[in-house]
CSV table of N, CA and C in Angstrom, one decimal:
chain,number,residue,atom,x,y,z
U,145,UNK,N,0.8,-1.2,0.0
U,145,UNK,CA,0.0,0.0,0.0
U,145,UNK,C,0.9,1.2,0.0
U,146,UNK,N,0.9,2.4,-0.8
U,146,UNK,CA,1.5,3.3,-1.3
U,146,UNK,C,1.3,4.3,0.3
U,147,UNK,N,2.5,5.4,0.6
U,147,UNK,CA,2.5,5.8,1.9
U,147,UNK,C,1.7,7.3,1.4
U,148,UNK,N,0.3,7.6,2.1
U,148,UNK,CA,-0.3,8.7,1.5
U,148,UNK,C,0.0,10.2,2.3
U,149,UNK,N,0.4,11.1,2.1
U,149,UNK,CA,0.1,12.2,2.3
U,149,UNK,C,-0.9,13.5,2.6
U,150,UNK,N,-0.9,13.9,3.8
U,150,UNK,CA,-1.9,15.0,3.7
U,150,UNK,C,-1.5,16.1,2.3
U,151,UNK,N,-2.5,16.8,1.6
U,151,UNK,CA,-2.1,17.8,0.7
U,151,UNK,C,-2.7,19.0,0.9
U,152,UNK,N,-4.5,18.7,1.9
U,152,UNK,CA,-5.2,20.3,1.5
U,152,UNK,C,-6.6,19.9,2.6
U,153,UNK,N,-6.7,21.0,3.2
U,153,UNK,CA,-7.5,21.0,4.3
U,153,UNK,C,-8.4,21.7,3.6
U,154,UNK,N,-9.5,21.3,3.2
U,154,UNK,CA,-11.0,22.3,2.6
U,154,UNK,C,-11.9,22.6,3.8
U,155,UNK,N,-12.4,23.9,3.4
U,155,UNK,CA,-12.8,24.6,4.4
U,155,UNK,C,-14.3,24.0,4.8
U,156,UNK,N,-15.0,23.6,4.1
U,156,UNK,CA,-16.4,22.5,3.9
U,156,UNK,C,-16.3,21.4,3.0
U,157,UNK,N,-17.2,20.7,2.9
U,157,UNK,CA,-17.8,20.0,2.1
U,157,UNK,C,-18.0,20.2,0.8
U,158,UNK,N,-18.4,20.9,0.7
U,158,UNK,CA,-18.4,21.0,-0.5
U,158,UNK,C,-16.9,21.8,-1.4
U,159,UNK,N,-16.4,22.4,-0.9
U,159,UNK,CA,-14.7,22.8,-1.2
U,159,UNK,C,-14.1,21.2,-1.1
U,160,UNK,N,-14.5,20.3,-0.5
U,160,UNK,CA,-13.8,19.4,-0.2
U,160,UNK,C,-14.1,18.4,-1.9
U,161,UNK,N,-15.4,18.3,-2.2
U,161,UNK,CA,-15.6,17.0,-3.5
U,161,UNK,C,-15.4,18.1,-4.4
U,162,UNK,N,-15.1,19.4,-4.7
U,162,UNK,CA,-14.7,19.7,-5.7
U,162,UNK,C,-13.3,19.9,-6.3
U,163,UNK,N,-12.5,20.1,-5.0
U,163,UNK,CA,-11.4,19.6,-4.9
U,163,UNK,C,-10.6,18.2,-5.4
U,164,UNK,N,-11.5,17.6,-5.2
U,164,UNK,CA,-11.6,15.9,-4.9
U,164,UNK,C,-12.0,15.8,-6.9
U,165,UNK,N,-12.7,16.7,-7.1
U,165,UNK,CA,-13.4,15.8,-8.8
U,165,UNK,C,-12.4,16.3,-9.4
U,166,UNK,N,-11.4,17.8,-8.8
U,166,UNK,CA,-10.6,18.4,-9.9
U,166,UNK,C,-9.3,17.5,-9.9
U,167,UNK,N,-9.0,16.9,-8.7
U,167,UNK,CA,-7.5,16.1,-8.8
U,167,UNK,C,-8.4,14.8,-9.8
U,168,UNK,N,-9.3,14.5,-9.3
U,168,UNK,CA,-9.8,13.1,-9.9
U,168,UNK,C,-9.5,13.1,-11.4
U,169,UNK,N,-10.1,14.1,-12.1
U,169,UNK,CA,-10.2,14.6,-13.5
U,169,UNK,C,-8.9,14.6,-13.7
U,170,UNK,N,-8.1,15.1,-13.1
U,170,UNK,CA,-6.2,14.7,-13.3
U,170,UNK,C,-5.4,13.7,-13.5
U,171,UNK,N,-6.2,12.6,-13.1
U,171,UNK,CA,-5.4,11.5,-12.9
U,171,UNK,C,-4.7,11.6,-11.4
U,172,UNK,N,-5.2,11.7,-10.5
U,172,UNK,CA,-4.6,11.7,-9.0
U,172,UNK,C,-5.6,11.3,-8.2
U,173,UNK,N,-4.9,9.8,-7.3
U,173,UNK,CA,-5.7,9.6,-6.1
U,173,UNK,C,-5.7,10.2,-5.1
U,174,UNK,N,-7.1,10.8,-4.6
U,174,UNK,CA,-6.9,11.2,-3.1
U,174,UNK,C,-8.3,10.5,-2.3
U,175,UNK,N,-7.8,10.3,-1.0
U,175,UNK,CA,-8.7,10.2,0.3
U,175,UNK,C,-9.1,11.0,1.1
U,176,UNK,N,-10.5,10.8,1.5
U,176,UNK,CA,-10.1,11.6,2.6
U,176,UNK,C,-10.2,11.0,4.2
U,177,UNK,N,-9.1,11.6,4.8
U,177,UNK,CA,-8.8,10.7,6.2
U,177,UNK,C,-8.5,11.7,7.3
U,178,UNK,N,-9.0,11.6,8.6
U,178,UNK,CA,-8.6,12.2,9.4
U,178,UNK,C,-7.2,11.0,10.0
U,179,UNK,N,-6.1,12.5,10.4
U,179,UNK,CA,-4.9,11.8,11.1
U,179,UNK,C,-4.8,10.9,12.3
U,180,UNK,N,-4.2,10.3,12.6
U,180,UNK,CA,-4.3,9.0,13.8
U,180,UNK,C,-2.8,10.1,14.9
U,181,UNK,N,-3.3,9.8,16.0
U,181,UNK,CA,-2.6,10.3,17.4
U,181,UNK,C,-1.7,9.0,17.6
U,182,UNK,N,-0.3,9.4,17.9
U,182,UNK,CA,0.4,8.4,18.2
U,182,UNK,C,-0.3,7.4,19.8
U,183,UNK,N,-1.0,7.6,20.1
U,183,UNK,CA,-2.0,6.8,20.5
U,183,UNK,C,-2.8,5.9,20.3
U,184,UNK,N,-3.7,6.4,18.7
U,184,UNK,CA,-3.9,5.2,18.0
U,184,UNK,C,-5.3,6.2,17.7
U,185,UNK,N,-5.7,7.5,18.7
U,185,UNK,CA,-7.0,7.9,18.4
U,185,UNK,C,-7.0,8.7,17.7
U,186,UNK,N,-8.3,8.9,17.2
U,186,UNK,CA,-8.4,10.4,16.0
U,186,UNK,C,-8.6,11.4,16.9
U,187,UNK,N,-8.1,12.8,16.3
U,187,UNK,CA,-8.2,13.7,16.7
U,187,UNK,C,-9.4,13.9,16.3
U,188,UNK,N,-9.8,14.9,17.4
U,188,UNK,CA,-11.3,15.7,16.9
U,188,UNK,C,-10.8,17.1,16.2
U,189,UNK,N,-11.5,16.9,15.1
U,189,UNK,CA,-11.7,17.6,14.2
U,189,UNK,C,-12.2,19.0,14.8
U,190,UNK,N,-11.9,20.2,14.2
U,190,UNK,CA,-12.0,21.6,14.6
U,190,UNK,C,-13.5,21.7,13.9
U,191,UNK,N,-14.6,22.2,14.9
U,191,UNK,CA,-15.8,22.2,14.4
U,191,UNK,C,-15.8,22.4,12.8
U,192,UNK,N,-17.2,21.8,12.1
U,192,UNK,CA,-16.9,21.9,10.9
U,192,UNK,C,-16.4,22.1,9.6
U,193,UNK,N,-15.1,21.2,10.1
U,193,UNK,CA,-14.5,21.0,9.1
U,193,UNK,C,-14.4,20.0,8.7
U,194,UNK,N,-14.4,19.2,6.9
U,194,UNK,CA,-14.3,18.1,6.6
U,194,UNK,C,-13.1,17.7,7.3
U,195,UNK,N,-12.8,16.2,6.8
U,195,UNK,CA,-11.8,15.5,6.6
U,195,UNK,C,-10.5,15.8,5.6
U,196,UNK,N,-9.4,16.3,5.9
U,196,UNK,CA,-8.3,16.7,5.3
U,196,UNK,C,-8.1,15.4,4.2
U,197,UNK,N,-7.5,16.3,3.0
U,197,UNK,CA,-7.8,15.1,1.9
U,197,UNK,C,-6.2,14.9,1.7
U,198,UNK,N,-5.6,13.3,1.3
U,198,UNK,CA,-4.6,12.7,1.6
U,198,UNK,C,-4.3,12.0,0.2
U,199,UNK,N,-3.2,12.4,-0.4
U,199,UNK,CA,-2.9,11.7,-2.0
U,199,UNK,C,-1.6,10.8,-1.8
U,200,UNK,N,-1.4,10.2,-2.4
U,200,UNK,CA,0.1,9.2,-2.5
U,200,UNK,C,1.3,10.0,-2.7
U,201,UNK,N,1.9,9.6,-1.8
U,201,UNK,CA,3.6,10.6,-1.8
U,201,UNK,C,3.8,10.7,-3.0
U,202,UNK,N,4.0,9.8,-4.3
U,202,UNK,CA,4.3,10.2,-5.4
U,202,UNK,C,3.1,11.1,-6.0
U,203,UNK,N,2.4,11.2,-5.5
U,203,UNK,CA,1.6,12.3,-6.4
U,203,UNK,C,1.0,13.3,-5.8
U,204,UNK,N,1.9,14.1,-4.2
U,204,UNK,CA,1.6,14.7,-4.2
U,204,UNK,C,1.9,16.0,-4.4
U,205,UNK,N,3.3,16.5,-5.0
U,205,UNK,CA,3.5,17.5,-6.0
U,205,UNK,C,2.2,17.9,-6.7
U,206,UNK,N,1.8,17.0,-7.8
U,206,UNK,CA,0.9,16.8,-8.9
U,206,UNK,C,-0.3,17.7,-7.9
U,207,UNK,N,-0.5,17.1,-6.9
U,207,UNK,CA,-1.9,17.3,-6.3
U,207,UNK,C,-1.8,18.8,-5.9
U,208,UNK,N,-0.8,19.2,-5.2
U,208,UNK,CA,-0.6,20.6,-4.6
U,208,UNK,C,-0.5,21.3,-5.7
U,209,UNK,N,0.1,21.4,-6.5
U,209,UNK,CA,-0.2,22.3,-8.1
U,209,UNK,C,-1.6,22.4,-8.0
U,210,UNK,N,-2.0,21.2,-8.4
U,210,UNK,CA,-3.5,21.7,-9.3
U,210,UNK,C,-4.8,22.3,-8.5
U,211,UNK,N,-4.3,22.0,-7.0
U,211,UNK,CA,-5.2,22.6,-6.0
U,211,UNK,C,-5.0,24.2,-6.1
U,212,UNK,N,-3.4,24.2,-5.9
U,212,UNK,CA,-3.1,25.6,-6.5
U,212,UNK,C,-3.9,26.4,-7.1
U,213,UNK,N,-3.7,25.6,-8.5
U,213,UNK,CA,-4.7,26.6,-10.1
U,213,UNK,C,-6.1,26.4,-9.2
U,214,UNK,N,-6.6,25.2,-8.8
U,214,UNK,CA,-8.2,25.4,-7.9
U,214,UNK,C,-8.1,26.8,-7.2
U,215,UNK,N,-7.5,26.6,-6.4
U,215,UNK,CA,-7.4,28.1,-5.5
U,215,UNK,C,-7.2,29.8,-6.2
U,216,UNK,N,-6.5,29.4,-7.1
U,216,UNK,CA,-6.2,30.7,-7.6
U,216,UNK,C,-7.9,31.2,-8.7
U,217,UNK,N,-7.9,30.0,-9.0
U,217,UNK,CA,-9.3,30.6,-10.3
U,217,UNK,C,-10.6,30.6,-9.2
U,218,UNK,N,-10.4,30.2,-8.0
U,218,UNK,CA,-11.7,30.0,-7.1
U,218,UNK,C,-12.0,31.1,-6.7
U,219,UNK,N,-10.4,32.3,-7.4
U,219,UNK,CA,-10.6,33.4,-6.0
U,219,UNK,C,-10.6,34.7,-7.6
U,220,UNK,N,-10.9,34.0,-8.4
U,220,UNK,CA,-11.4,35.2,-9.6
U,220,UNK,C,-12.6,36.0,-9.7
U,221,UNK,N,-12.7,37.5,-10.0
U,221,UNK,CA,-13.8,37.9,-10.4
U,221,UNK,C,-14.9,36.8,-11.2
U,222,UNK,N,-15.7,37.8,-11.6
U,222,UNK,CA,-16.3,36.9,-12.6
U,222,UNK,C,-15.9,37.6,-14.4
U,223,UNK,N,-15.9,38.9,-13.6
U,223,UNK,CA,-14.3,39.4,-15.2
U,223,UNK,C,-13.6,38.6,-15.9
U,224,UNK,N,-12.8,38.6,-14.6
U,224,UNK,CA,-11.9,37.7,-14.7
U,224,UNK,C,-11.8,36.4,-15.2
U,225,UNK,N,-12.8,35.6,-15.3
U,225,UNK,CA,-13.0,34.6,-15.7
U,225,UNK,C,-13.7,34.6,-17.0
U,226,UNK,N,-13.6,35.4,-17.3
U,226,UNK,CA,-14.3,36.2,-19.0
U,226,UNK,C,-12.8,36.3,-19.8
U,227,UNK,N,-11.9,36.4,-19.5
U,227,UNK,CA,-10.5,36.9,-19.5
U,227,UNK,C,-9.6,36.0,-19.5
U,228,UNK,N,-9.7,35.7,-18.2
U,228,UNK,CA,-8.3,34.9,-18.2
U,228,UNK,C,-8.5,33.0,-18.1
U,229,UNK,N,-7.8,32.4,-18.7
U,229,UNK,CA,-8.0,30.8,-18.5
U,229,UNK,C,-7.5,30.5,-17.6
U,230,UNK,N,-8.3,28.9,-17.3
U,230,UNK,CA,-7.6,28.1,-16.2
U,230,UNK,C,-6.2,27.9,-16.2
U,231,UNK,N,-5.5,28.0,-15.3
U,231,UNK,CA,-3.6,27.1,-15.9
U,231,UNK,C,-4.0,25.9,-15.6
U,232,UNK,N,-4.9,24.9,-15.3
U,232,UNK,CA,-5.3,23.7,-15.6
U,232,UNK,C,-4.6,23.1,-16.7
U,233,UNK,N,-4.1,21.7,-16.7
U,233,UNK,CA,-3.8,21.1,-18.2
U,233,UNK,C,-4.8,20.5,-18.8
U,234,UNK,N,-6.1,19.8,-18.0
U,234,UNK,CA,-6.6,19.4,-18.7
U,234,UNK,C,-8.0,20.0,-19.0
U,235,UNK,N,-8.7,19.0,-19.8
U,235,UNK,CA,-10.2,19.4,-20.7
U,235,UNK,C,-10.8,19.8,-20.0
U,236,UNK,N,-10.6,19.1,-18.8
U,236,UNK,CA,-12.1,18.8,-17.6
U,236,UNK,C,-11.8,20.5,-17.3
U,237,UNK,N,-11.5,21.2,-16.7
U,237,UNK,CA,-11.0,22.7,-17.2
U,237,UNK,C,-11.7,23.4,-17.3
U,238,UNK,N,-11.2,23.2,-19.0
U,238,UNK,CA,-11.7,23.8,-19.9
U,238,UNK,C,-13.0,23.7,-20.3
U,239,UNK,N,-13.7,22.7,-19.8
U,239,UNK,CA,-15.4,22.5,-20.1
U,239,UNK,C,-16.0,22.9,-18.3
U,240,UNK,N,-15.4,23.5,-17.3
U,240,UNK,CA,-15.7,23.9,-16.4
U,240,UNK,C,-16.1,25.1,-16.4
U,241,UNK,N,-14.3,26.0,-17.4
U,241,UNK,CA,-14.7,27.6,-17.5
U,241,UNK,C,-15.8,27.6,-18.6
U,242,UNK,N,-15.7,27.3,-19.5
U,242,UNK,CA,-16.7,27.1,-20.5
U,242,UNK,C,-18.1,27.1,-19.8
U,243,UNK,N,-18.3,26.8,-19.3
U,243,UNK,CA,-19.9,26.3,-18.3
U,243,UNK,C,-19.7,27.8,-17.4
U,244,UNK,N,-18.7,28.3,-16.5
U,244,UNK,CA,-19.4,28.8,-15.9
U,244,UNK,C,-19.3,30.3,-16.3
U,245,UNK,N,-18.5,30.6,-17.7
U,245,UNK,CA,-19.0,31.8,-18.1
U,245,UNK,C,-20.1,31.9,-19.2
U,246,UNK,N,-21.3,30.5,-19.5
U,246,UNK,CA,-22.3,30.5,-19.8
U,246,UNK,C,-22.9,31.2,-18.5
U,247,UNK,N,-22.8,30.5,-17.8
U,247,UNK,CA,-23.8,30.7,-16.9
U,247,UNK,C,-23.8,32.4,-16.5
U,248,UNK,N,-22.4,33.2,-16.4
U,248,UNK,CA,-22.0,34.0,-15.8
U,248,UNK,C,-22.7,35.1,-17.1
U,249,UNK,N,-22.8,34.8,-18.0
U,249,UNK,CA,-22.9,35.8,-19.3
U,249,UNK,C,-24.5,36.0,-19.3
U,250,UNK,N,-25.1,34.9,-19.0
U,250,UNK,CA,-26.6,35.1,-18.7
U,250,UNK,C,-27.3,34.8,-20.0
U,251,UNK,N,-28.5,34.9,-20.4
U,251,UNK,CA,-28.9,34.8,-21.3
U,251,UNK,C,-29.2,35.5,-22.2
């Protein structure tokens, strides 16, 4: 079994499976797992917050980049996303901004 890494604490639930669909769409495994206490117990979680999400040492470079571009286009106008593209490599991306400056442009 590959040794996994924490990579990215989302702030909900929902920041958490989008996170989760954008590495997915990459080709990158992640989990999500709360840490173990050299004890053996879980820590309690800081009120509402998911479960920190955990990718395979080898891929977690790969993972922290692309959460990256997640973070950076998360925190764009909506101008801005009229403007400027994802640094994403892949399609899934590109049919995201595509979608949400339909949506943004209105009818």
């Amino acid at each position: 079994m590959p040794q996994f890494i924490e990579i990215f604490q989302p702030k909900n639930q929902a920041e958490s499976a989008i996170v989760q669909s954008f590495l997915r769409a990459e080709g990158v495994d992640c989990i999500e797992k709360r840490p173990r206490h050299e004890n053996g117990q879980k820590p309690r979680p800081e009120k509402g917050l998911p479960a920190p999400l955990w990718a395979p040492a080898d891929q977690a470079e790969q993972a922290r980049e692309i959460i990256a571009a997640y973070l950076e286009e998360a925190s764009l106008s909506e101008e801005d996303w009229a403007v400027k593209p994802p640094k994403g490599s892949g399609s899934f991306l590109q049919k995201i901004r595509s979608l949400l400056i339909r949506i943004l442009s209105g009818p």
